[in-house]
Coordinates of C-alpha atoms in Angstrom, one line a residue:
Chain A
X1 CA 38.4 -16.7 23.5
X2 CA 42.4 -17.9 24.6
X3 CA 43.4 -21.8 23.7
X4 CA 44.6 -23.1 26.6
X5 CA 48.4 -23.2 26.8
X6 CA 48.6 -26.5 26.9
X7 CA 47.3 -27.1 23.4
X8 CA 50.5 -26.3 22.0
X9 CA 51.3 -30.0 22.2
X10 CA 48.3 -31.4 21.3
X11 CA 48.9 -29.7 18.3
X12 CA 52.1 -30.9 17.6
X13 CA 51.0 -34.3 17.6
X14 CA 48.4 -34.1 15.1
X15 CA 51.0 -33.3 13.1
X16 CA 52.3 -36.1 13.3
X17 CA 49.8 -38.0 12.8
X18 CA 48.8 -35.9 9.7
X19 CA 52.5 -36.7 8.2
X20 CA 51.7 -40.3 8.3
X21 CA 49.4 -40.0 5.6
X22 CA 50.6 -40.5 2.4
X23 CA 51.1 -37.3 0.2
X24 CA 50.9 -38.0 -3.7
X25 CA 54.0 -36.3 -5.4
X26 CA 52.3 -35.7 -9.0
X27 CA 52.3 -33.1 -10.8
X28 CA 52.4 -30.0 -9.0
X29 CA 48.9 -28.0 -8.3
X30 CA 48.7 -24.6 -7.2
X31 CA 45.6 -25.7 -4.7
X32 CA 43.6 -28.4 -3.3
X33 CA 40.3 -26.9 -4.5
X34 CA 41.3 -26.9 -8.2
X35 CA 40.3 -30.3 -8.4
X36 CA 37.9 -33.4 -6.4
X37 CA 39.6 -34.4 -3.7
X38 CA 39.5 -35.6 -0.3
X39 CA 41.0 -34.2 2.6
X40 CA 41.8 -35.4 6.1
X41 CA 41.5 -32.7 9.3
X42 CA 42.4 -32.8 12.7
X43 CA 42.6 -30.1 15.6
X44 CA 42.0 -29.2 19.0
X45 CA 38.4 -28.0 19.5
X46 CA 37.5 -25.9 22.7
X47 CA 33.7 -25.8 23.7
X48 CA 32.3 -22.8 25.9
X49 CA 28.4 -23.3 27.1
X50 CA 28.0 -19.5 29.0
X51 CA 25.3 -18.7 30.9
X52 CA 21.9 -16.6 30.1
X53 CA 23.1 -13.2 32.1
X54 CA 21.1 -10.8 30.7
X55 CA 18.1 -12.2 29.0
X56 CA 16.5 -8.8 27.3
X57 CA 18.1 -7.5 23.9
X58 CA 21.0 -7.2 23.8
X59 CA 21.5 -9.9 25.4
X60 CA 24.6 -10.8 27.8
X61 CA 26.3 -14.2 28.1
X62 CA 28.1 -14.4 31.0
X63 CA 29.6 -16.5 34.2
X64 CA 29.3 -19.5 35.1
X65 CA 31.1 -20.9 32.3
X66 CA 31.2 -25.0 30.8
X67 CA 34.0 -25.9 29.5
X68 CA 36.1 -28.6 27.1
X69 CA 38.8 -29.0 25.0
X70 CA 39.0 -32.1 23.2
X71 CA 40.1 -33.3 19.6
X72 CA 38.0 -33.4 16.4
X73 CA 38.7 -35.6 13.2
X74 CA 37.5 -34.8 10.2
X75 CA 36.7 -35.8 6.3
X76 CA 36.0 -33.7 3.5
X77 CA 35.5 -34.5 -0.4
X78 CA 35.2 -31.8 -2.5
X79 CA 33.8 -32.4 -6.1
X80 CA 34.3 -29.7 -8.7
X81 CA 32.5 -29.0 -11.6
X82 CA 32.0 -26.0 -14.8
X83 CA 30.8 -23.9 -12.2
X84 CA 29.7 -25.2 -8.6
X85 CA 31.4 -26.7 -6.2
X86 CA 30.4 -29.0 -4.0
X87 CA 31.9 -29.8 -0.7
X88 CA 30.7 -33.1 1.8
X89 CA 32.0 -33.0 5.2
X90 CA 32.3 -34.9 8.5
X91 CA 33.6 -34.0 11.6
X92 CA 33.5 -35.4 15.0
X93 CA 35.2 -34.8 18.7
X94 CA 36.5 -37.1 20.8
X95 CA 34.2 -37.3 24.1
X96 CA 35.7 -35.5 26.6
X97 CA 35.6 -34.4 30.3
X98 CA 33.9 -31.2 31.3
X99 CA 34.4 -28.3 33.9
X100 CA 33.4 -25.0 34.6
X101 CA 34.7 -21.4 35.3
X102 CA 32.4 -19.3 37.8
X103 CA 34.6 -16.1 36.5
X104 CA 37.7 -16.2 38.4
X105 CA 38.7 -19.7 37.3
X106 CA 37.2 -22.4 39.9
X107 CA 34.5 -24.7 39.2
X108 CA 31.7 -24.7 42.1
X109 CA 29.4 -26.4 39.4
X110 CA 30.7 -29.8 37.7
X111 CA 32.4 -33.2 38.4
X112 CA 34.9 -33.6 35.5
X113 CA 35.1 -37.2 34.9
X114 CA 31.4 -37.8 34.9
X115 CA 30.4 -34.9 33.0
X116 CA 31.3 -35.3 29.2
X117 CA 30.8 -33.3 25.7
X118 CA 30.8 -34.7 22.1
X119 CA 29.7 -33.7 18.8
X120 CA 28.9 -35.0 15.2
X121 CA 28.7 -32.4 11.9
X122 CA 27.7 -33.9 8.8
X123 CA 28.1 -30.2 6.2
X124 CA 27.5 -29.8 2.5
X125 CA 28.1 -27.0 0.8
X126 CA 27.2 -26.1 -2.2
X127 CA 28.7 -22.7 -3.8
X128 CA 29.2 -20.9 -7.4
X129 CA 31.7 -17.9 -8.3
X130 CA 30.1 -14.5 -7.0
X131 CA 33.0 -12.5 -8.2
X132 CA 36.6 -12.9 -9.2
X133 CA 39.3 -9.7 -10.0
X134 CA 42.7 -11.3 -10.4
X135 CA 44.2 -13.1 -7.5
X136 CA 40.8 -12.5 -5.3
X137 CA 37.7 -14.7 -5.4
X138 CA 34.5 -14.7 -3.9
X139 CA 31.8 -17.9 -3.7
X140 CA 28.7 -17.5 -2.2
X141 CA 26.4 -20.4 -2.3
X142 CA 24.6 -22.2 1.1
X143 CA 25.2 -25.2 3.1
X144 CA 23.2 -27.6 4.7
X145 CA 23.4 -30.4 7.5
X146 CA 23.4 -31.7 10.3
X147 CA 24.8 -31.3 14.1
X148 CA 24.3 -33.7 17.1
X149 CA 25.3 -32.8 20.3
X150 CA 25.6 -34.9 23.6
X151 CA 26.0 -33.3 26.3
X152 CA 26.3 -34.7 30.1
X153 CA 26.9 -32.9 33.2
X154 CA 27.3 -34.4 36.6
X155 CA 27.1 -31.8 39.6
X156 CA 29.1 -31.9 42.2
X157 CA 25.9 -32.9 44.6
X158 CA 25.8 -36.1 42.5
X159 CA 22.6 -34.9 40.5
X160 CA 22.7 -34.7 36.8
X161 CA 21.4 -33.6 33.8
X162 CA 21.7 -34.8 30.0
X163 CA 21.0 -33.2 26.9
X164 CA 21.2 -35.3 23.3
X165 CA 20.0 -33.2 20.1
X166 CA 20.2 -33.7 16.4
X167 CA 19.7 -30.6 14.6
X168 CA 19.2 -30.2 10.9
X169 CA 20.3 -26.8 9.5
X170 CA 20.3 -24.4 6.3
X171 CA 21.9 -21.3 5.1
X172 CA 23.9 -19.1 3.2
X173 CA 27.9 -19.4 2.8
X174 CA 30.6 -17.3 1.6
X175 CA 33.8 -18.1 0.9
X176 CA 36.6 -15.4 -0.7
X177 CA 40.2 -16.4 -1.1
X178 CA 43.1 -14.6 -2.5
X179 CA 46.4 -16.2 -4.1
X180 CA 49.6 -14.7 -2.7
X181 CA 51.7 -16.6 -5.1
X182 CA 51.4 -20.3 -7.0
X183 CA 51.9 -21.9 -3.9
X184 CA 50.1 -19.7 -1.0
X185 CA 46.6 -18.8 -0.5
X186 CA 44.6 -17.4 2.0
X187 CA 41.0 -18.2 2.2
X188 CA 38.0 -16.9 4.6
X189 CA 34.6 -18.3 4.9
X190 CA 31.1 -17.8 6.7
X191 CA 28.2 -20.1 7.2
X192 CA 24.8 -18.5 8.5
X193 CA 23.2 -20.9 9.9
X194 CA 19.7 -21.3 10.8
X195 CA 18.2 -24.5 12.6
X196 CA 14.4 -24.5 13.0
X197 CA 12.6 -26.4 15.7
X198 CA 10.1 -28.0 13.3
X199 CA 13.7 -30.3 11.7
X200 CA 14.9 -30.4 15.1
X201 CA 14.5 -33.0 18.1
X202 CA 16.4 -33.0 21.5
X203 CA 16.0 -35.3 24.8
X204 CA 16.7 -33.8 28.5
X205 CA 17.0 -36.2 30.7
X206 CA 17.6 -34.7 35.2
X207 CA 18.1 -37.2 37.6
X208 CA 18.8 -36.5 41.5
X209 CA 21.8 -36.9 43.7
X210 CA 20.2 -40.4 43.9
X211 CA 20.7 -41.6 40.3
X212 CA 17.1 -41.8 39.9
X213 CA 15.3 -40.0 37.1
X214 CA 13.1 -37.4 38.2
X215 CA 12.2 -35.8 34.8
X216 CA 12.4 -36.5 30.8
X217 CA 11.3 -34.1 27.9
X218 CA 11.5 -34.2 24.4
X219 CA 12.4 -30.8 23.2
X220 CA 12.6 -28.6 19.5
X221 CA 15.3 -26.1 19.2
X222 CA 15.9 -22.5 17.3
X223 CA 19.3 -22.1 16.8
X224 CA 20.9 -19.4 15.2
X225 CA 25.0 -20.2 14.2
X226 CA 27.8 -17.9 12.6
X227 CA 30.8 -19.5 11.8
X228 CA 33.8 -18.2 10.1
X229 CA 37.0 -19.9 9.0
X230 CA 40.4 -18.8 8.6
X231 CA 42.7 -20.7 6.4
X232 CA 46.3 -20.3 5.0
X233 CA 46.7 -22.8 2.3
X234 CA 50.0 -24.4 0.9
X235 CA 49.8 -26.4 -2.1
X236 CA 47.8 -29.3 -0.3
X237 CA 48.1 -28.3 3.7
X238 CA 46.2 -26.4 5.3
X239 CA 46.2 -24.6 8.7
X240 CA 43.5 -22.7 9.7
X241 CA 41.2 -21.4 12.8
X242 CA 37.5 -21.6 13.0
X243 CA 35.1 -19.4 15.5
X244 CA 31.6 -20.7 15.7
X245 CA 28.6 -18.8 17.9
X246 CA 25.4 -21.0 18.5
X247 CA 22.8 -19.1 20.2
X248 CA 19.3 -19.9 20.9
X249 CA 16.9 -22.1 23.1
X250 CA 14.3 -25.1 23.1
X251 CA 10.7 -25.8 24.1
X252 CA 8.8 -28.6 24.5
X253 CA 7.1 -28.1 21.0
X254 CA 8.0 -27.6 18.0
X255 CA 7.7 -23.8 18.1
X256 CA 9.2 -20.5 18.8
X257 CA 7.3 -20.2 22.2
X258 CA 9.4 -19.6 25.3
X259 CA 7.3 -20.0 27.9
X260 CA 8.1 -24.1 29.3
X261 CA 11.9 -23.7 27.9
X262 CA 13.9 -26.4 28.4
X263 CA 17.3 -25.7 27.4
X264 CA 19.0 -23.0 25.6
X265 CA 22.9 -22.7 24.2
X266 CA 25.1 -19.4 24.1
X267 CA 28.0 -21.8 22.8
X268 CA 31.4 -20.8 21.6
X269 CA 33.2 -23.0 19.7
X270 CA 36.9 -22.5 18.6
X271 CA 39.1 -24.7 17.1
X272 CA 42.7 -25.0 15.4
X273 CA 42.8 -27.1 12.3
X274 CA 44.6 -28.8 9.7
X275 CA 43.7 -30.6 6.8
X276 CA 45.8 -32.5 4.3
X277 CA 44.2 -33.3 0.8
X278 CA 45.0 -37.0 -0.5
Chain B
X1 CA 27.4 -3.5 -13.8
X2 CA 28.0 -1.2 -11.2
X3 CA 24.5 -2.0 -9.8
X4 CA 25.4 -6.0 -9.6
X5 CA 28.5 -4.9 -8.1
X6 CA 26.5 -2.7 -5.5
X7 CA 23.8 -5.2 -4.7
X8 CA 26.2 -8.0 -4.0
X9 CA 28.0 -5.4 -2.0
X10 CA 25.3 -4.9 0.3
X11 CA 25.0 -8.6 0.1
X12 CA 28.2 -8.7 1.5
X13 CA 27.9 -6.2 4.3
X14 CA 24.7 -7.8 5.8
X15 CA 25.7 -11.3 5.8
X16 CA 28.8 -9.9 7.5
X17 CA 26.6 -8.0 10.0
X18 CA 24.4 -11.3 10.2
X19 CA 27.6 -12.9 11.4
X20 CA 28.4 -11.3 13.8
X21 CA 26.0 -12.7 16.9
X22 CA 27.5 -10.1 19.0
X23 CA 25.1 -8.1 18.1
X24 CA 22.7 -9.5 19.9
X25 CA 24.4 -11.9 22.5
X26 CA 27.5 -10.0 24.2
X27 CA 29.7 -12.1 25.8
X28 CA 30.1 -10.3 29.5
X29 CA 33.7 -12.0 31.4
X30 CA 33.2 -10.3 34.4
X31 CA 36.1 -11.6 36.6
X32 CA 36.2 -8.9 39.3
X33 CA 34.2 -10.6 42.1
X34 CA 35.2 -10.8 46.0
X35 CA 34.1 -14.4 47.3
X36 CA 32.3 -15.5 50.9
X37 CA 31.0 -19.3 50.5
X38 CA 29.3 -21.7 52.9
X39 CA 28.7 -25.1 52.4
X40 CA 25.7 -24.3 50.2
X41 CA 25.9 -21.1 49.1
X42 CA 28.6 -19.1 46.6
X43 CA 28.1 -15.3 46.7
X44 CA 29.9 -12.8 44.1
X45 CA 30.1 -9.3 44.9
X46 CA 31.7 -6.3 44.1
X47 CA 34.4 -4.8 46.3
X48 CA 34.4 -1.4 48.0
X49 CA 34.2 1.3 45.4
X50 CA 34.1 -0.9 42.4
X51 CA 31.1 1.2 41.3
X52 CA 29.6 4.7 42.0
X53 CA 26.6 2.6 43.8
X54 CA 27.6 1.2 47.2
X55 CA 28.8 -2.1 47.3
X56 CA 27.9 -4.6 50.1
X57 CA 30.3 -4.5 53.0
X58 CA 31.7 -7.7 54.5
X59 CA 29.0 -7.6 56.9
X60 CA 26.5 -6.8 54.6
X61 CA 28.0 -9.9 52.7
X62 CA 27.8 -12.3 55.7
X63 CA 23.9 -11.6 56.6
X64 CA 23.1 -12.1 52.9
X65 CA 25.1 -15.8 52.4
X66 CA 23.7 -16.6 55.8
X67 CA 19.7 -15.6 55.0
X68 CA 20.0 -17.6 51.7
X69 CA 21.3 -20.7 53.6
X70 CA 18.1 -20.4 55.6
X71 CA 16.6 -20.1 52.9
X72 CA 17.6 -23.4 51.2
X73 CA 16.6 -25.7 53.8
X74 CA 13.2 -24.0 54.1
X75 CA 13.0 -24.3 50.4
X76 CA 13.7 -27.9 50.7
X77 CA 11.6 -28.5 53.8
X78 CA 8.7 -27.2 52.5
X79 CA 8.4 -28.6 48.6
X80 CA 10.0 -32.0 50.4
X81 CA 12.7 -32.1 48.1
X82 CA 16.7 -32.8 48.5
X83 CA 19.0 -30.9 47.0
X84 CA 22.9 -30.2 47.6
X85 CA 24.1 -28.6 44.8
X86 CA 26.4 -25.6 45.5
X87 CA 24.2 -22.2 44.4
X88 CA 26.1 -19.3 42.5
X89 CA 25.0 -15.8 43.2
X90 CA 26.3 -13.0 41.2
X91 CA 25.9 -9.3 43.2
X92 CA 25.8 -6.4 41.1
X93 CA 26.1 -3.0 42.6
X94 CA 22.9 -1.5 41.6
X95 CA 24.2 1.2 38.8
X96 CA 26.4 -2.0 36.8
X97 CA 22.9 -4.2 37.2
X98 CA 21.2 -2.3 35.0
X99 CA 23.8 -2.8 31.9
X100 CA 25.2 -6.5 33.0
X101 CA 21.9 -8.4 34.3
X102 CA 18.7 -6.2 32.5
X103 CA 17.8 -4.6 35.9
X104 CA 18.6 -2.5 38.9
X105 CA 15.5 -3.5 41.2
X106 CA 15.9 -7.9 41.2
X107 CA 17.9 -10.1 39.4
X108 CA 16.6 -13.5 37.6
X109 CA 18.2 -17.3 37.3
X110 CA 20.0 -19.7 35.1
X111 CA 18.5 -23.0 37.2
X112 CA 20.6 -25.0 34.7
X113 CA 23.8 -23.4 36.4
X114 CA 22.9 -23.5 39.8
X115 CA 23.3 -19.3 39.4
X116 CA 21.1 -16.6 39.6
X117 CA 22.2 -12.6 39.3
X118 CA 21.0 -10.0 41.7
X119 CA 21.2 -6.4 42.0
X120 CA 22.5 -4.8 45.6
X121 CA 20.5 -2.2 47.1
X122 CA 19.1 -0.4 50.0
X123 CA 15.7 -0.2 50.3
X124 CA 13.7 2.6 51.8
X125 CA 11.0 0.3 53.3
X126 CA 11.3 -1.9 56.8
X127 CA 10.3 -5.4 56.5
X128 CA 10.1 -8.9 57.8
X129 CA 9.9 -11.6 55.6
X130 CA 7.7 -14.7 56.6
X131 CA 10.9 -16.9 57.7
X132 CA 11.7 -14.0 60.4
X133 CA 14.1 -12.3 58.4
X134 CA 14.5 -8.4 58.7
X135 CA 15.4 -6.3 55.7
X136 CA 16.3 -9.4 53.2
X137 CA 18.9 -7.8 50.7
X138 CA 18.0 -10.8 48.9
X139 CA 14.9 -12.7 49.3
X140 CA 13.8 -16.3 48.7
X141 CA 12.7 -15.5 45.2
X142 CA 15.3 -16.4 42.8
X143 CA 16.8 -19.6 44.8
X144 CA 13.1 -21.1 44.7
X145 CA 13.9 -21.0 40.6
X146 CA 16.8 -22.7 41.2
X147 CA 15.8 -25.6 43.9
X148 CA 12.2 -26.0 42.2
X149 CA 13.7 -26.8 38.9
X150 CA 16.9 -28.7 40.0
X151 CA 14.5 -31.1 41.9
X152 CA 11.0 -30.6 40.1
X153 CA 11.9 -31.0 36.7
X154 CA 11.6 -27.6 34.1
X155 CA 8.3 -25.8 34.9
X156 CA 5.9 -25.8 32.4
X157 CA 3.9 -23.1 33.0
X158 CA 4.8 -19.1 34.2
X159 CA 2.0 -19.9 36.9
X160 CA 4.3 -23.0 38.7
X161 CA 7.4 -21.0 38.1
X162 CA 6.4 -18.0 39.5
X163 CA 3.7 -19.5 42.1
X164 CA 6.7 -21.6 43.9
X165 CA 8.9 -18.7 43.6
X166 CA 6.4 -15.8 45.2
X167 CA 4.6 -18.4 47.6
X168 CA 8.1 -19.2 48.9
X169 CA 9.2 -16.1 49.3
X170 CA 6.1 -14.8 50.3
X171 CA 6.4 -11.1 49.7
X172 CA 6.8 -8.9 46.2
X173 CA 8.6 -5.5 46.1
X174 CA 8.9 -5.6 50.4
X175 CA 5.2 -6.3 50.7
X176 CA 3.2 -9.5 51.8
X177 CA 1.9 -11.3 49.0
X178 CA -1.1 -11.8 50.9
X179 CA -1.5 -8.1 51.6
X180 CA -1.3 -7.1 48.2
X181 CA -3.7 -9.8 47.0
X182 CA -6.4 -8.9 49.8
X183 CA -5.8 -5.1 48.4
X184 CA -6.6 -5.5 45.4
X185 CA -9.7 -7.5 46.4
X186 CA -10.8 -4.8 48.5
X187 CA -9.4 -1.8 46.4
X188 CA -8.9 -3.1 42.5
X189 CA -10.6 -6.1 42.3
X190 CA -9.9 -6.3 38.4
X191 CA -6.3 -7.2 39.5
X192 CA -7.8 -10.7 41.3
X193 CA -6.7 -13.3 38.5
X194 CA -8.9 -16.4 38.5
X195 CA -7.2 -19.7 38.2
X196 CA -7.5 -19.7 34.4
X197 CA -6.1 -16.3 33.9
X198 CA -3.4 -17.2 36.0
X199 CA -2.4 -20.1 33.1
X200 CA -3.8 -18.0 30.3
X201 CA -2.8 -14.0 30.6
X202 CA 1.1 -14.8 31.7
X203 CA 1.1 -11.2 30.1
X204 CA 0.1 -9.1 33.2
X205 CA 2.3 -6.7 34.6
X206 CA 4.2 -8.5 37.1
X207 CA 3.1 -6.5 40.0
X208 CA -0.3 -7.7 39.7
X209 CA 0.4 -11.6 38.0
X210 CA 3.1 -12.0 40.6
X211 CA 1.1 -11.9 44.0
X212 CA -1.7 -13.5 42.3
X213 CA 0.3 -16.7 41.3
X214 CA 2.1 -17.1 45.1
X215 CA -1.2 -16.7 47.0
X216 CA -3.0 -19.5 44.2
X217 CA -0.4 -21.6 44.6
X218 CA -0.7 -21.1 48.4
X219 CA -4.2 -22.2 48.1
X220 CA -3.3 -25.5 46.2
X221 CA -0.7 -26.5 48.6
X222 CA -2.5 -25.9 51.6
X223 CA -6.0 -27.7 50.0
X224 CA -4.2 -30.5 48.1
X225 CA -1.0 -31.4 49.3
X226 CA 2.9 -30.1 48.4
X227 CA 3.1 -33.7 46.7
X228 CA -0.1 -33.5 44.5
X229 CA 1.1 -29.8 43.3
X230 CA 4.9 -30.9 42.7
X231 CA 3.7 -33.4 40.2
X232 CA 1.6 -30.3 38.4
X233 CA 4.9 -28.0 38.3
X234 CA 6.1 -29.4 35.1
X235 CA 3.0 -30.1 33.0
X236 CA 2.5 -27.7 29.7
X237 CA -0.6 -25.4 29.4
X238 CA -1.9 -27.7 26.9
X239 CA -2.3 -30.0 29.4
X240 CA -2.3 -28.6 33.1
X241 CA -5.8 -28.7 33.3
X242 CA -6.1 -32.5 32.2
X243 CA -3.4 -33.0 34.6
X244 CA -4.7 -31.3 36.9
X245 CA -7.8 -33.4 37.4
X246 CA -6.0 -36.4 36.7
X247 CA -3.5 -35.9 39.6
X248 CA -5.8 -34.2 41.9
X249 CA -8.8 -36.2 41.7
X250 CA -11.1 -33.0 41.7
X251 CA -12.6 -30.7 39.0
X252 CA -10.9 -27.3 37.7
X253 CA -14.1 -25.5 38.5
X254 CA -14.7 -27.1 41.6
X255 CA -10.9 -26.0 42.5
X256 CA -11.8 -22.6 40.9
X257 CA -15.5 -21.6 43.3
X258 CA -13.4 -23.2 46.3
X259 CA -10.3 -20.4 45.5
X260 CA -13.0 -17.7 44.8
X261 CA -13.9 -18.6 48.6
X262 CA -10.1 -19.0 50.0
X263 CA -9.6 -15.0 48.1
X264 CA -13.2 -13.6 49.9
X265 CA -12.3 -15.3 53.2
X266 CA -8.3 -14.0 53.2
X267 CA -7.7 -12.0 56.1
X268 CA -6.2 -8.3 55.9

């Protein structure tokens, strides 16, 4: 997955909004997580829906493409104690304008401006030391939340279709970090996570070049998600990248049944962070 | 302490193996596509030599973007639906198919993306399809997915998904769907599937479940109405035979003697 080029000055401008936050000059920690804190994020999120190409194991995800970029804010407190720690976060994306990319680039499939992509994460993770040999640590430990995702795309032939799910998840998380010096660290981290259709609930929505709506379903989704982060911490900023694969589909019940399937996902999300701690 | 350092070890390495959904959804950004497009239709295909297989020449490509532009205004015509959404088709040679799209004898769609992949090859056998076309590359099949559920609504059942698609098309591996279907009445008549297997053993090989499901669904349209039977195409199996008497105004097993008559009376 390539950013787009243009998110070079995106970037630079959530910097600047990051360096109007007031930065507490006390005395000096090595790192944000060696004490509660909160943290403020920002970044440029890019959102790739591909399509089902070969349904039998292993399966292919392929052309056509949908596509976004947008901007995500975020909110983390992190509370530590003797020996866990836990961490609350919030993140949400700016609703933005969709396309799609039929594999050389032109989009056959979407309007832009009235197809649109947003996304809420509440996270908490909860993790205790796994093992620690000098400068390197591991954490293992799981996290748990939830993700909603609306989704709306307009086709070019004026038809549409809308998808709007809130999906409750659970799983396993690692985390290992090593300190370069007082000041730098480096820190990697992976979520599994697993959302089951029984703590899941979506609504599809299809209406005709017309406007009029020609069909609604509830639906029940089985996810599976990896996501790792990248970070590279100094004293309390950090910059980091974080690759996320959802994969999975929905029925009408609350089952694993995919006969009557209603949607799937073979997302890729990728975004460029940073985070100051207050 | 070399065993707690070995189990979380191996900890380690299948969590790491667990992350990586690659596994078991490759990403595939195949980019290498020549272009012909019509108002309606968007067809992909490989370029001379791309593979060891034969790859549709540019008149090969014409005759297939044309057929499947008559195909979507029968398709509309007869389920009485509009629809003007641009259609993606993705051509692989017939070697590539089998590692990039699961097969090297069909294809199958994404409705959601207006898309569906296809495999290019010759085959050996003549044949006409029922809209007049000779030697379809590509028949009706996989753009009745895309119509059906871009103006139906997401079928519920394999039986409306696959009815629409093999009663549009009308044929199954270059043979009549009615041909096969009076066969096996005449030849294997375990392979007639009643109405109730038809929504029940969605397990059959396709060969037999396919032609079964586009000559029923024949039968419905022609006895009931294309209107009565769209309103069926997106009811659950929990409930399609509820629905069915609701919408229909008539009784499953009255439908089911009447399409044991319609399968005695079918014409070789």
């Amino acid at each position: 997955m390539t950013p787009n080029k243009h998110s070079g000055k995106e970037i630079l401008i959530f910097i600047f909004i990051l360096l109007l936050f007031p930065v507490r000059h006390g005395r000096a920690q090595s790192f944000p997580e060696d004490s509660s804190r909160f943290q403020v994020s920002t970044g440029v999120f890019f959102y790739r829906s591909y399509s089902q190409q070969k349904t039998d194991m292993p399966m292919r995800s392929g052309y056509p493409v949908l596509k976004t970029r947008t901007a995500v804010l975020g909110l983390n407190y992190r509370k530590i104690n003797e020996r866990a720690t836990h961490l609350l976060s919030g993140q949400v994306s700016v609703p933005a304008a969709m396309g799609s990319d039929n594999g050389t680039g032109r989009n056959f499939l979407l309007q832009k401006a009235g197809s649109r992509y947003t996304f809420l994460n509440m996270d908490y993770r909860l993790t205790w030391p796994l093992l620690k040999t000098g400068a390197f640590v591991i954490r293992h430990g799981m996290s748990s939340g939830l993700f909603f995702e609306d989704r709306h795309l307009a086709y070019q032939g004026n038809a549409s279709e809308a998808t709007r799910d809130w999906n409750i998840y659970l799983g396993p998380s690692l985390q290992s970090g090593y300190c370069i010096n007082k000041n730098w660290k480096i820190t990697g981290e992976f979520d599994a996570r697993l959302y089951v259709p029984f703590l899941n609930y979506g609504l599809l929505r299809k209406s005709n070049s017309s406007g009029q709506l020609f069909f609604k379903r509830a639906y029940h989704s089985f996810f599976y998600q990896a996501l790792f982060r990248l970070l590279l911490n100094y004293k309390r900023v950090s910059l980091g990248v974080v690759k996320s694969d959802l994969a999975g589909f929905a029925s009408r019940e609350p089952d694993f049944e995919t006969e009557g399937m209603l949607h799937h996902k073979l997302d890729r999300h990728f975004s460029i962070q940073m985070s100051v701690a207050l | 302490m070399n065993r707690c350092l070995k189990k979380y070890g191996l900890m380690l390495v299948l969590l790491g193996i667990a992350g990586c959904t690659e596994f078991f959804v490759k990403p595939d950004r195949q980019d290498q596509w020549r272009i012909r497009e019509n108002d309606r239709i968007v067809l992909h295909y490989r370029e001379p030599g791309f593979s060891d297989d034969p790859s549709p020449t540019p008149g090969e490509a014409a005759f297939i973007l044309n057929n499947q532009r008559l195909y979507y205004r029968a398709i509309q015509d007869s389920i009485h639906r509009d629809f003007s959404e641009k259609v993606l088709i993705y051509l692989h040679n017939q070697d590539e198919a089998v590692k990039h799209i699961g097969t090297g004898g069909g294809g199958h769609s994404i409705p959601k993306f207006n898309a569906f992949y296809f495999s290019f090859f010759h085959a050996g056998r003549e044949y006409t399809d029922q809209y007049g076309v000779e030697n379809p590359f590509l028949g009706a099949h996989e753009l009745v997915h895309v119509i059906s559920h871009q103006t139906l609504g997401y079928p519920g059942t394999k039986l409306m998904s696959e009815g629409y698609a093999n009663w549009l098309d009308g044929s199954y591996a270059k043979y009549d769907i009615g041909a096969i279907v009076v066969y096996y009445r005449d030849n294997e008549p375990e392979k007639i599937m009643t109405p109730d297997e038809l929504l029940f053993q969605t397990e059959r090989p396709d060969e037999v479940y396919y032609p079964n499901a586009g000559v029923f669904t024949a039968f419905l349209v022609r006895q009931y109405g294309i209107e009565k039977v769209n309103r069926l195409f997106t009811s659950g199996k929990a409930v399609f035979i509820s629905d069915f008497g609701r919408i229909f105004d008539a009784s499953w097993k009255d439908m089911n003697e009447k399409y044991a008559l319609y399968i005695e009376g079918l014409a070789p």
